mmCIF file of N, CA, C and O in Angstrom:
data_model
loop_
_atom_site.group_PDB
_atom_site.id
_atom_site.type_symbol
_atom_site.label_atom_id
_atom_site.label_comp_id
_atom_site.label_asym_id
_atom_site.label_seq_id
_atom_site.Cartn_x
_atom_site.Cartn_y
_atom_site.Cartn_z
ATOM 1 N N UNK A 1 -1.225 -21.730 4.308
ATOM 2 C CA UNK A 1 -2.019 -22.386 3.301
ATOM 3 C C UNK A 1 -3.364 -22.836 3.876
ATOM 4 O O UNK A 1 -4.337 -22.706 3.132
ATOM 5 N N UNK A 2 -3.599 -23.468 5.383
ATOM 6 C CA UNK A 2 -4.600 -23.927 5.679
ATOM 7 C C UNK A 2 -5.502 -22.648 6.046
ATOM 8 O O UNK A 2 -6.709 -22.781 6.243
ATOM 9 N N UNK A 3 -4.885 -21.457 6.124
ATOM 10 C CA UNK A 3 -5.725 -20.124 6.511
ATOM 11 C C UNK A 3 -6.362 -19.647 5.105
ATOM 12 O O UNK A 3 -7.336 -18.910 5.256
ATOM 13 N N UNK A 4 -6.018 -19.911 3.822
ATOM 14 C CA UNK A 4 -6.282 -19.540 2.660
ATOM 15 C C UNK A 4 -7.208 -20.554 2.002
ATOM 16 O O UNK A 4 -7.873 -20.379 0.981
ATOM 17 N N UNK A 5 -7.127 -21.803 2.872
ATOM 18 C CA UNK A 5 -8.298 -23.118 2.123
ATOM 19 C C UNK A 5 -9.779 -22.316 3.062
ATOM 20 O O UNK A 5 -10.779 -21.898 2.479
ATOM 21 N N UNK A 6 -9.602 -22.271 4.346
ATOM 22 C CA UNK A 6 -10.392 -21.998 5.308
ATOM 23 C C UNK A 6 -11.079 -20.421 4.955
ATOM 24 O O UNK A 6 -12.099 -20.067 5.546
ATOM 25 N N UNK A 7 -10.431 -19.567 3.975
ATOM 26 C CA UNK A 7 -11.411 -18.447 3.694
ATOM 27 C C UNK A 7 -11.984 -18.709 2.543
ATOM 28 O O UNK A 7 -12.970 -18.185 2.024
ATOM 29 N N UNK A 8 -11.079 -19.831 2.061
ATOM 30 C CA UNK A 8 -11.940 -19.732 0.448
ATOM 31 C C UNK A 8 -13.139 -20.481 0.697
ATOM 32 O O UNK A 8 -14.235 -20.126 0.262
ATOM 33 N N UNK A 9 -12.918 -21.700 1.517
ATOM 34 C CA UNK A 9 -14.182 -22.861 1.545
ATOM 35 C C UNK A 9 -15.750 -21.815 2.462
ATOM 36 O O UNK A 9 -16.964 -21.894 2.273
ATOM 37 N N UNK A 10 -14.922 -20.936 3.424
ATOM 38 C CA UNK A 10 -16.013 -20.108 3.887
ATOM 39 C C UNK A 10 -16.501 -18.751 3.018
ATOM 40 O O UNK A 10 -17.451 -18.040 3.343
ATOM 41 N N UNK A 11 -15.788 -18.585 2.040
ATOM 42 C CA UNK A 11 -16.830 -17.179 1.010
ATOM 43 C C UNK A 11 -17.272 -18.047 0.495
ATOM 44 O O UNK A 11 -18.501 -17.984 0.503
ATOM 45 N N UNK A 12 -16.764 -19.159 -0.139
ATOM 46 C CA UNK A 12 -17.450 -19.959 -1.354
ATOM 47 C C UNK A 12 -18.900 -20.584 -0.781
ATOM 48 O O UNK A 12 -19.784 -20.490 -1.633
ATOM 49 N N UNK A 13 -19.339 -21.207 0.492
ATOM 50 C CA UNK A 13 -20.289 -21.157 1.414
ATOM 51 C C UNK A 13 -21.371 -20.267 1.341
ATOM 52 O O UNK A 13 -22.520 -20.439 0.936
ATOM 53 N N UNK A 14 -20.713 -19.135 1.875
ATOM 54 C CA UNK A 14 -21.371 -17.313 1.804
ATOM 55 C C UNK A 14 -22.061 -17.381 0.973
ATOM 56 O O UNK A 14 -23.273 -17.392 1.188
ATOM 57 N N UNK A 15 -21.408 -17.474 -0.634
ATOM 58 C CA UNK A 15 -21.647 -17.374 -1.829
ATOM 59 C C UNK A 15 -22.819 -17.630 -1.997
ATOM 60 O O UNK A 15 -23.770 -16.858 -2.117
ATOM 61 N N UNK A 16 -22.768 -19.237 -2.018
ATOM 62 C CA UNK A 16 -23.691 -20.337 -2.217
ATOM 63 C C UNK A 16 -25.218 -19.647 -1.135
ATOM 64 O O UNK A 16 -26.293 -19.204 -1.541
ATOM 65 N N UNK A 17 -24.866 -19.759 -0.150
ATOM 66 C CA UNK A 17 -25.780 -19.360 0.670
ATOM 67 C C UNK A 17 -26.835 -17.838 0.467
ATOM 68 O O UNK A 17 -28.051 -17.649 0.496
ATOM 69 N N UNK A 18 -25.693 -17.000 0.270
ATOM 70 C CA UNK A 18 -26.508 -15.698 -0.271
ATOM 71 C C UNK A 18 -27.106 -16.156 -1.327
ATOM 72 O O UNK A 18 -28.316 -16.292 -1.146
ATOM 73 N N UNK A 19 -26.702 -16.474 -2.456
ATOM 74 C CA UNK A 19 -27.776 -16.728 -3.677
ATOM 75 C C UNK A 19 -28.691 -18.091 -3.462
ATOM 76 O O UNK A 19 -29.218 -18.532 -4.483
ATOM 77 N N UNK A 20 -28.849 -18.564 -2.627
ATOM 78 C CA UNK A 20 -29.687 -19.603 -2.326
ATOM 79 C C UNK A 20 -31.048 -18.585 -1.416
ATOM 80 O O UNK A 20 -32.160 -18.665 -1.938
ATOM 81 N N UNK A 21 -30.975 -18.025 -0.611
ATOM 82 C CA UNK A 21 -31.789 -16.663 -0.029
ATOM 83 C C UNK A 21 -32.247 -15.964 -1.041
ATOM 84 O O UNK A 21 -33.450 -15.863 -1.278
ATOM 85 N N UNK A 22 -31.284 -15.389 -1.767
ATOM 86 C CA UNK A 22 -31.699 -14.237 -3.125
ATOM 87 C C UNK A 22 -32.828 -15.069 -4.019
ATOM 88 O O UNK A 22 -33.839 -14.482 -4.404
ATOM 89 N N UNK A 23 -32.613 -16.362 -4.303
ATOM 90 C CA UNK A 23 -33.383 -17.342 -4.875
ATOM 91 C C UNK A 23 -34.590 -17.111 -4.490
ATOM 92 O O UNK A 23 -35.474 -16.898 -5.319
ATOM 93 N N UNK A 24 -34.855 -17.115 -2.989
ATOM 94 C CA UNK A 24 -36.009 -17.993 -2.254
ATOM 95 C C UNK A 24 -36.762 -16.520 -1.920
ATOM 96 O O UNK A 24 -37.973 -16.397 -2.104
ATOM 97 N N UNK A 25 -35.928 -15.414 -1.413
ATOM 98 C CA UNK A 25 -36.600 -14.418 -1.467
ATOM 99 C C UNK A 25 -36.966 -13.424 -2.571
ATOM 100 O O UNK A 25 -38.130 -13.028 -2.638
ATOM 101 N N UNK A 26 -35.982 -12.966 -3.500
ATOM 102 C CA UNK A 26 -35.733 -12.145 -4.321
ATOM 103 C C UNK A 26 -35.602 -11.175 -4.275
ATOM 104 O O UNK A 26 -35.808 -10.386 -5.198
ATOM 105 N N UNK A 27 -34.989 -10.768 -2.548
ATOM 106 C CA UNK A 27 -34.514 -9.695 -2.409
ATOM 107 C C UNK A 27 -33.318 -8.795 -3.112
ATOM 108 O O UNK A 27 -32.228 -9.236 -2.745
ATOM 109 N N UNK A 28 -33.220 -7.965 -3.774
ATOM 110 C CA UNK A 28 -31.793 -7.686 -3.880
ATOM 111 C C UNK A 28 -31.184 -7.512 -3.582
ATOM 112 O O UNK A 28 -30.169 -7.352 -4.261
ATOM 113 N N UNK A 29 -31.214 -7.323 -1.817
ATOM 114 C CA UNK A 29 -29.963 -7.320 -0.645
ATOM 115 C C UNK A 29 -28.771 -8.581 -1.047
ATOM 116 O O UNK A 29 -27.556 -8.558 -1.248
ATOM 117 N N UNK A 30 -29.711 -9.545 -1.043
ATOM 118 C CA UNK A 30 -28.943 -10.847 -0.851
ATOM 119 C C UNK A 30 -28.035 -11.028 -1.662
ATOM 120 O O UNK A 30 -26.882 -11.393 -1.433
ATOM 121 N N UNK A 31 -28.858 -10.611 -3.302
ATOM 122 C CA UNK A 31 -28.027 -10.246 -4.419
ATOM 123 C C UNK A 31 -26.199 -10.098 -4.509
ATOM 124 O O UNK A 31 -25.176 -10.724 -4.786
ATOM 125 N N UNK A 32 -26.678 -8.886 -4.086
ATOM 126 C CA UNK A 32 -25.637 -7.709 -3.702
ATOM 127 C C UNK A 32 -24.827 -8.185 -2.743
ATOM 128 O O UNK A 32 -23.736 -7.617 -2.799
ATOM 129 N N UNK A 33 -24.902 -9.082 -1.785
ATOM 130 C CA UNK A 33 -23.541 -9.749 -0.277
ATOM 131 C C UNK A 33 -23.442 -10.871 -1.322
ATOM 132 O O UNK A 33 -22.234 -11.036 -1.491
ATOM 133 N N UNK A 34 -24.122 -11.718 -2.101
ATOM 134 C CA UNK A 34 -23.239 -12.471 -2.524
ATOM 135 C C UNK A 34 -22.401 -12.264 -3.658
ATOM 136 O O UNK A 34 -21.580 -13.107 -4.019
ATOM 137 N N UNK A 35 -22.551 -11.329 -4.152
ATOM 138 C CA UNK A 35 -21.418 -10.726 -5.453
ATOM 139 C C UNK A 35 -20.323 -9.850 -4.469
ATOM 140 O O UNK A 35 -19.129 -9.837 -4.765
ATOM 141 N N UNK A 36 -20.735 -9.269 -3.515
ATOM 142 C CA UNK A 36 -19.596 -9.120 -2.673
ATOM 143 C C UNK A 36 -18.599 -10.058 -2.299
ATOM 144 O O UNK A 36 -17.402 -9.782 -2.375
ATOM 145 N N UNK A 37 -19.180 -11.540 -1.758
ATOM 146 C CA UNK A 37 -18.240 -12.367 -1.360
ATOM 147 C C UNK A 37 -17.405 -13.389 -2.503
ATOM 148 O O UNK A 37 -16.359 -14.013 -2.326
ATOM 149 N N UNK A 38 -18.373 -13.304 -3.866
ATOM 150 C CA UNK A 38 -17.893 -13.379 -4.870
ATOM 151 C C UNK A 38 -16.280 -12.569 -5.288
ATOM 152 O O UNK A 38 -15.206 -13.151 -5.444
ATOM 153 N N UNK A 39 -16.444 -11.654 -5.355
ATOM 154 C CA UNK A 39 -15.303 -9.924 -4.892
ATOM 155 C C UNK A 39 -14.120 -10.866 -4.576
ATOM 156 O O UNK A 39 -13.207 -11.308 -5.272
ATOM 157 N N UNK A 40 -14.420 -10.996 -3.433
ATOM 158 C CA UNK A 40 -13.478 -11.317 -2.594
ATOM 159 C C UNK A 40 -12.969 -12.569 -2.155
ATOM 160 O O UNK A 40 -11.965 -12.888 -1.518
ATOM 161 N N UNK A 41 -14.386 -13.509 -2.908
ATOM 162 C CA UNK A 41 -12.606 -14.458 -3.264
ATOM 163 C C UNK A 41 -12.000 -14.693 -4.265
ATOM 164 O O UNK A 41 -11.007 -15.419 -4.220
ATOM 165 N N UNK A 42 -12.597 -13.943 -5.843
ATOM 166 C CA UNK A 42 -11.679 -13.688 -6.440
ATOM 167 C C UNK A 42 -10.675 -12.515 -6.180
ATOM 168 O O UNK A 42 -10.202 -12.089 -7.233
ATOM 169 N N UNK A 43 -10.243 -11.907 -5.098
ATOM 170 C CA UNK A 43 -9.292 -11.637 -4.574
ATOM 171 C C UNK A 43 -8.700 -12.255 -3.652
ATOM 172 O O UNK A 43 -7.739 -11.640 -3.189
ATOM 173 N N UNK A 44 -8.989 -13.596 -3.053
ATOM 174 C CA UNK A 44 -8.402 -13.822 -2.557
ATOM 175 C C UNK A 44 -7.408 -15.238 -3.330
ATOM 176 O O UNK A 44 -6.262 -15.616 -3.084
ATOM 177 N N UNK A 45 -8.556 -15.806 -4.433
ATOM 178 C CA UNK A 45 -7.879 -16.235 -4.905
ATOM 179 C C UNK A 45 -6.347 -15.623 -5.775
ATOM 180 O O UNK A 45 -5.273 -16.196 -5.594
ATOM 181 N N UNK A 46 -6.447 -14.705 -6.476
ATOM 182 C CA UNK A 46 -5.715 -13.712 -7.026
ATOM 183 C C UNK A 46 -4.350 -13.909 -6.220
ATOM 184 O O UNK A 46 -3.326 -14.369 -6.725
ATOM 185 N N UNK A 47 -4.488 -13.474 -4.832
ATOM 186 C CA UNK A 47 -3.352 -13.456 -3.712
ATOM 187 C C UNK A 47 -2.523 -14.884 -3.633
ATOM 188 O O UNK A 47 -1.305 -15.013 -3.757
ATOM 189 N N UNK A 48 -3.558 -15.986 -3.380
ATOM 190 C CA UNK A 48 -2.727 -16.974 -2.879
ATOM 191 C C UNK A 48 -2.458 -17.370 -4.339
ATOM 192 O O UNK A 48 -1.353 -17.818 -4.033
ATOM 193 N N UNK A 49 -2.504 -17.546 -5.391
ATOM 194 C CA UNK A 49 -1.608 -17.800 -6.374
ATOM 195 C C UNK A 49 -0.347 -16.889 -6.542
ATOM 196 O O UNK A 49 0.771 -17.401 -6.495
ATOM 197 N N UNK A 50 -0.467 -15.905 -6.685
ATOM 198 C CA UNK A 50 0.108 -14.724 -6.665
ATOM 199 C C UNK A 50 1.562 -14.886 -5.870
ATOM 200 O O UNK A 50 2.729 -14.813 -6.254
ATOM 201 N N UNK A 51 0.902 -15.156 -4.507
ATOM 202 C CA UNK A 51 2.108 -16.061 -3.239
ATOM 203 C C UNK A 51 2.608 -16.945 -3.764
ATOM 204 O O UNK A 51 3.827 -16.821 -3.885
ATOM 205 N N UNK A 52 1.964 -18.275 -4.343
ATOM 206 C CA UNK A 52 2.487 -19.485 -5.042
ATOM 207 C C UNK A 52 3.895 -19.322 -6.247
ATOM 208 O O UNK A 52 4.998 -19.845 -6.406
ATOM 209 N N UNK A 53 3.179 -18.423 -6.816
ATOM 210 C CA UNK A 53 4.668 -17.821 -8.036
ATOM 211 C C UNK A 53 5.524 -17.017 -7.466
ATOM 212 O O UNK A 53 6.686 -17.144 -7.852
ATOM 213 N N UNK A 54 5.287 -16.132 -6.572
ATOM 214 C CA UNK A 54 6.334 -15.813 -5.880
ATOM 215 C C UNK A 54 7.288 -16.587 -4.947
ATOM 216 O O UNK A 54 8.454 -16.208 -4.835
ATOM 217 N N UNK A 55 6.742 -17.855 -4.152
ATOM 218 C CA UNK A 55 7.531 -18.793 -3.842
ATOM 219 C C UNK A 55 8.456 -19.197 -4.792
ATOM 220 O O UNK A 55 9.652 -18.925 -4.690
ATOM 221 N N UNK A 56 7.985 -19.822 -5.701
ATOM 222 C CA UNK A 56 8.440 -20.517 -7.254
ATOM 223 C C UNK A 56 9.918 -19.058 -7.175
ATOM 224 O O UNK A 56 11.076 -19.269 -6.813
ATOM 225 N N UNK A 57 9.410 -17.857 -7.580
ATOM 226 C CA UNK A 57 10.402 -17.251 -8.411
ATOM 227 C C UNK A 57 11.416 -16.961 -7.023
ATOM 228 O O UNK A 57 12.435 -16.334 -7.311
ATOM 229 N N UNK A 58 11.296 -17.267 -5.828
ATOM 230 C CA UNK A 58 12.275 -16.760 -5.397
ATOM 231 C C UNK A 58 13.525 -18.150 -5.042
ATOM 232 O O UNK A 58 14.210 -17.976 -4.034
ATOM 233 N N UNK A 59 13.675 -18.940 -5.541
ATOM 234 C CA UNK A 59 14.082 -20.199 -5.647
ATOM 235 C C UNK A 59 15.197 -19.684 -6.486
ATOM 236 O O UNK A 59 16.392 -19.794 -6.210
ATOM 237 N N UNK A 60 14.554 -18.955 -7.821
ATOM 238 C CA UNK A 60 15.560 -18.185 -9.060
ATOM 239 C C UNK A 60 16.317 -17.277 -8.663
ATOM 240 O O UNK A 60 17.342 -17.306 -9.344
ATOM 241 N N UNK A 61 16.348 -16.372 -7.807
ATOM 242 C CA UNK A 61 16.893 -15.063 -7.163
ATOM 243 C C UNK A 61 17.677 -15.521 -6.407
ATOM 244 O O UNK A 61 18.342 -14.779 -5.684
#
């Protein structure tokens, strides 16, 4: 769990950070890495819930 707070708090960072650059420059590089890290932590969020209900359902089994 503390490995899954620790990637989210660091894309969500990324995030922030790339579009704070994209802002200031208006490059569309910057654009583009922060919709990437966007990507990916809605995949990562996806996962660790995903884990969470699977804990839950295996309680039932």
């Amino acid at each position: 769990m503390v490995l899954f707070r620790f990637l989210a708090v660091g894309l969500g960072l990324a995030f922030l950070l790339n579009m704070a650059v994209f802002t200031i420059t208006g490059q569309a590089q910057w654009r583009v890495r922060a919709m990437l890290c966007l990507k990916w932590g809605v995949v990562l969020g996806l996962c660790f819930f995903g884990l969470l209900i699977l804990r839950r359902a295996a309680v039932f089994i």
